Each structure stands twice: as structure tokens, then as C-alpha cells.
mmCIF file of C-alpha atoms in Angstrom:
data_model
loop_
_atom_site.group_PDB
_atom_site.id
_atom_site.type_symbol
_atom_site.label_atom_id
_atom_site.label_comp_id
_atom_site.label_asym_id
_atom_site.label_seq_id
_atom_site.Cartn_x
_atom_site.Cartn_y
_atom_site.Cartn_z
ATOM 1 C CA UNK A 1 36.048 -33.548 52.187
ATOM 2 C CA UNK A 2 37.096 -31.056 49.592
ATOM 3 C CA UNK A 3 38.621 -32.670 46.486
ATOM 4 C CA UNK A 4 41.946 -31.014 46.064
ATOM 5 C CA UNK A 5 45.258 -32.322 44.900
ATOM 6 C CA UNK A 6 46.964 -30.853 48.028
ATOM 7 C CA UNK A 7 45.689 -31.749 51.481
ATOM 8 C CA UNK A 8 46.048 -28.737 53.748
ATOM 9 C CA UNK A 9 45.078 -30.245 57.051
ATOM 10 C CA UNK A 10 45.227 -33.799 58.488
ATOM 11 C CA UNK A 11 42.754 -34.264 61.374
ATOM 12 C CA UNK A 12 43.907 -37.165 63.539
ATOM 13 C CA UNK A 13 41.598 -38.825 66.129
ATOM 14 C CA UNK A 14 42.760 -41.584 68.519
ATOM 15 C CA UNK A 15 40.020 -44.067 69.416
ATOM 16 C CA UNK A 16 40.127 -46.552 72.276
ATOM 17 C CA UNK A 17 36.904 -48.251 73.459
ATOM 18 C CA UNK A 18 34.878 -45.130 72.731
ATOM 19 C CA UNK A 19 32.647 -46.078 69.846
ATOM 20 C CA UNK A 20 29.675 -44.140 71.217
ATOM 21 C CA UNK A 21 31.752 -40.940 71.578
ATOM 22 C CA UNK A 22 33.566 -41.273 68.284
ATOM 23 C CA UNK A 23 30.237 -41.719 66.450
ATOM 24 C CA UNK A 24 29.229 -38.260 67.671
ATOM 25 C CA UNK A 25 32.637 -36.721 67.048
ATOM 26 C CA UNK A 26 33.090 -37.896 63.420
ATOM 27 C CA UNK A 27 29.801 -36.345 62.381
ATOM 28 C CA UNK A 28 30.618 -33.150 64.215
ATOM 29 C CA UNK A 29 34.080 -32.877 62.671
ATOM 30 C CA UNK A 30 32.724 -33.319 59.122
ATOM 31 C CA UNK A 31 29.942 -30.803 59.752
ATOM 32 C CA UNK A 32 32.428 -28.371 61.312
ATOM 33 C CA UNK A 33 34.737 -28.531 58.242
ATOM 34 C CA UNK A 34 31.774 -28.212 55.876
ATOM 35 C CA UNK A 35 30.162 -25.267 57.720
ATOM 36 C CA UNK A 36 33.247 -23.314 58.884
ATOM 37 C CA UNK A 37 36.114 -24.218 56.496
ATOM 38 C CA UNK A 38 34.459 -25.315 53.294
ATOM 39 C CA UNK A 39 37.526 -24.463 51.128
ATOM 40 C CA UNK A 40 40.076 -26.291 53.233
ATOM 41 C CA UNK A 41 41.137 -29.654 51.737
ATOM 42 C CA UNK A 42 41.483 -32.100 54.597
ATOM 43 C CA UNK A 43 41.804 -35.763 55.475
ATOM 44 C CA UNK A 44 40.352 -37.425 58.501
ATOM 45 C CA UNK A 45 42.532 -40.115 60.100
ATOM 46 C CA UNK A 46 41.358 -42.354 62.916
ATOM 47 C CA UNK A 47 43.786 -44.585 64.798
ATOM 48 C CA UNK A 48 42.042 -47.369 66.658
ATOM 49 C CA UNK A 49 44.367 -48.076 69.520
ATOM 50 C CA UNK A 50 43.343 -51.679 70.229
ATOM 51 C CA UNK A 51 39.594 -51.356 70.691
ATOM 52 C CA UNK A 52 37.506 -54.521 70.537
ATOM 53 C CA UNK A 53 34.074 -52.822 70.897
ATOM 54 C CA UNK A 54 33.373 -52.540 67.126
ATOM 55 C CA UNK A 55 34.757 -49.077 66.744
ATOM 56 C CA UNK A 56 36.738 -49.840 63.552
ATOM 57 C CA UNK A 57 33.931 -51.828 61.982
ATOM 58 C CA UNK A 58 31.445 -49.017 62.607
ATOM 59 C CA UNK A 59 33.787 -46.402 61.128
ATOM 60 C CA UNK A 60 34.425 -48.545 58.049
ATOM 61 C CA UNK A 61 30.705 -48.983 57.466
ATOM 62 C CA UNK A 62 29.616 -45.347 58.081
ATOM 63 C CA UNK A 63 32.700 -43.365 56.978
ATOM 64 C CA UNK A 64 34.517 -45.233 54.186
ATOM 65 C CA UNK A 65 36.421 -42.085 53.164
ATOM 66 C CA UNK A 66 38.214 -41.887 56.543
ATOM 67 C CA UNK A 67 41.684 -43.256 56.711
ATOM 68 C CA UNK A 68 41.477 -45.878 59.456
ATOM 69 C CA UNK A 69 44.522 -47.497 61.002
ATOM 70 C CA UNK A 70 44.464 -50.198 63.656
ATOM 71 C CA UNK A 71 47.180 -51.007 66.117
ATOM 72 C CA UNK A 72 47.597 -52.932 69.369
ATOM 73 C CA UNK A 73 46.965 -50.751 72.373
ATOM 74 C CA UNK A 74 50.118 -48.615 72.826
ATOM 75 C CA UNK A 75 48.560 -45.454 74.317
ATOM 76 C CA UNK A 76 47.582 -42.045 73.028
ATOM 77 C CA UNK A 77 51.050 -40.871 72.076
ATOM 78 C CA UNK A 78 51.718 -43.959 69.924
ATOM 79 C CA UNK A 79 48.332 -43.615 68.261
ATOM 80 C CA UNK A 80 48.947 -39.971 67.485
ATOM 81 C CA UNK A 81 52.402 -40.809 66.036
ATOM 82 C CA UNK A 82 50.806 -43.502 63.847
ATOM 83 C CA UNK A 83 48.307 -40.929 62.548
ATOM 84 C CA UNK A 84 51.076 -38.379 61.935
ATOM 85 C CA UNK A 85 53.175 -40.991 60.089
ATOM 86 C CA UNK A 86 50.318 -41.554 57.629
ATOM 87 C CA UNK A 87 49.239 -37.925 57.372
ATOM 88 C CA UNK A 88 49.698 -36.020 54.085
ATOM 89 C CA UNK A 89 48.507 -32.594 55.173
ATOM 90 C CA UNK A 90 50.656 -29.539 55.538
ATOM 91 C CA UNK A 91 49.090 -28.970 58.983
ATOM 92 C CA UNK A 92 48.125 -31.498 61.609
ATOM 93 C CA UNK A 93 45.282 -31.178 64.086
ATOM 94 C CA UNK A 94 44.921 -33.641 66.940
ATOM 95 C CA UNK A 95 41.561 -34.422 68.444
ATOM 96 C CA UNK A 96 41.052 -37.016 71.141
ATOM 97 C CA UNK A 97 37.848 -39.004 70.660
ATOM 98 C CA UNK A 98 36.313 -37.643 73.884
ATOM 99 C CA UNK A 99 37.044 -33.968 73.077
ATOM 100 C CA UNK A 100 34.951 -31.412 71.287
ATOM 101 C CA UNK A 101 36.086 -28.381 69.369
ATOM 102 C CA UNK A 102 34.489 -24.997 69.749
ATOM 103 C CA UNK A 103 33.153 -23.590 66.470
ATOM 104 C CA UNK A 104 36.189 -21.341 65.876
ATOM 105 C CA UNK A 105 38.997 -23.778 66.868
ATOM 106 C CA UNK A 106 40.420 -24.774 63.514
ATOM 107 C CA UNK A 107 39.502 -21.490 61.910
ATOM 108 C CA UNK A 108 41.735 -19.779 64.543
ATOM 109 C CA UNK A 109 44.511 -22.360 64.258
ATOM 110 C CA UNK A 110 44.591 -22.165 60.430
ATOM 111 C CA UNK A 111 44.199 -18.393 60.302
ATOM 112 C CA UNK A 112 46.546 -16.181 58.325
ATOM 113 C CA UNK A 113 47.678 -14.652 61.608
ATOM 114 C CA UNK A 114 48.573 -18.005 63.187
ATOM 115 C CA UNK A 115 50.302 -19.296 60.035
ATOM 116 C CA UNK A 116 52.143 -15.952 59.625
ATOM 117 C CA UNK A 117 53.545 -16.308 63.105
ATOM 118 C CA UNK A 118 54.853 -19.746 62.217
ATOM 119 C CA UNK A 119 56.510 -18.248 59.150
ATOM 120 C CA UNK A 120 58.201 -15.582 61.268
ATOM 121 C CA UNK A 121 59.153 -18.077 64.017
ATOM 122 C CA UNK A 122 59.695 -21.346 62.137
ATOM 123 C CA UNK A 123 61.301 -23.070 65.124
ATOM 124 C CA UNK A 124 57.982 -22.824 67.021
ATOM 125 C CA UNK A 125 56.201 -25.304 64.710
ATOM 126 C CA UNK A 126 52.798 -25.287 66.422
ATOM 127 C CA UNK A 127 49.756 -23.205 67.294
ATOM 128 C CA UNK A 128 47.313 -23.771 70.011
ATOM 129 C CA UNK A 129 44.129 -22.285 71.290
ATOM 130 C CA UNK A 130 42.140 -21.994 74.455
ATOM 131 C CA UNK A 131 41.206 -25.186 76.289
ATOM 132 C CA UNK A 132 38.340 -25.612 78.645
ATOM 133 C CA UNK A 133 38.132 -28.698 80.864
ATOM 134 C CA UNK A 134 34.637 -29.792 81.757
ATOM 135 C CA UNK A 135 33.915 -31.680 84.985
ATOM 136 C CA UNK A 136 31.455 -34.368 83.758
ATOM 137 C CA UNK A 137 29.861 -34.631 87.180
ATOM 138 C CA UNK A 138 29.272 -30.851 87.721
ATOM 139 C CA UNK A 139 29.051 -30.016 83.955
ATOM 140 C CA UNK A 140 30.881 -26.755 84.407
ATOM 141 C CA UNK A 141 34.222 -25.331 83.193
ATOM 142 C CA UNK A 142 37.064 -26.149 85.612
ATOM 143 C CA UNK A 143 40.232 -24.848 83.837
ATOM 144 C CA UNK A 144 40.731 -22.350 81.112
ATOM 145 C CA UNK A 145 44.108 -21.886 79.417
ATOM 146 C CA UNK A 146 44.366 -18.624 77.393
ATOM 147 C CA UNK A 147 45.537 -18.876 73.772
ATOM 148 C CA UNK A 148 48.557 -17.107 72.280
#
């Protein structure tokens, strides 16, 4: 994480009984930020939504710099809201623990072009990018939503 007095982006991950997946994701997110956005100051927030499989304990032992919040299971929306409540970044990026970002995802979302559109259309308040749903049985793309 870049040491900077101003956090630019808060990355929020909800975890629920997915310690094996989140182990992979946390390493990938940190590598992604280091390799693709090295100058962006960010914080990584994980909200454990009631897991009892050791997810929180593993995160605390391997990633002490991550802001970790625990709550009783209230669902993905509540966990995201908990993360947002504690976020200090100017921008918020949501990543579910079983999702993966393509290598240009945040670079696109935090681009000058995307942020300029938000300045022109302040009521919009969000950017998004392409999504590909993978069928885990067939391991092939099922749905693709174009970005704007």
C-alpha cells in the first residue's frame, strides 16, 4: 500500500465462509495494485460477514495492514455498507471474495476519462466496467455486459 496522507481508493471485499478463495484474492489484489497502479494510495477493507471457518484469523495473521471488520451474517449488502462506512478513500471499489478483476479493471475505473465523466455528470456517482460471468462447470464465459 502506498504511504500517502490521502487515500484515493478504498477496496472493499466481503467474506463469508470463503477462506480459500479470499486467500487467493488478497494476494492478487495487492499484486494488482503494485503492478498496475503503483502510485495510487489505497486501503484494503475486508468485512467478514459471520464466517466461522478461520477467515478473519487467517487475514489477521497474513495481512495485518488490512482493515478487518467482523459482523454477524447480514448478507452482502450489509457487509458492503459496513465497509463503506469505514472507508476513507475518495473512490470505492467493491470486490466480492469469489470474483476476480481483469488486469485493467481499476485502471479503467480510475482513469482520467472515467473521473472526468463523473465531474461532468456528478449525479451519476459511479463507473463500471465489463463483467464476464464464468460457468464453473463449463469454465467458459456465459454473459458479457459492455462497459460505458
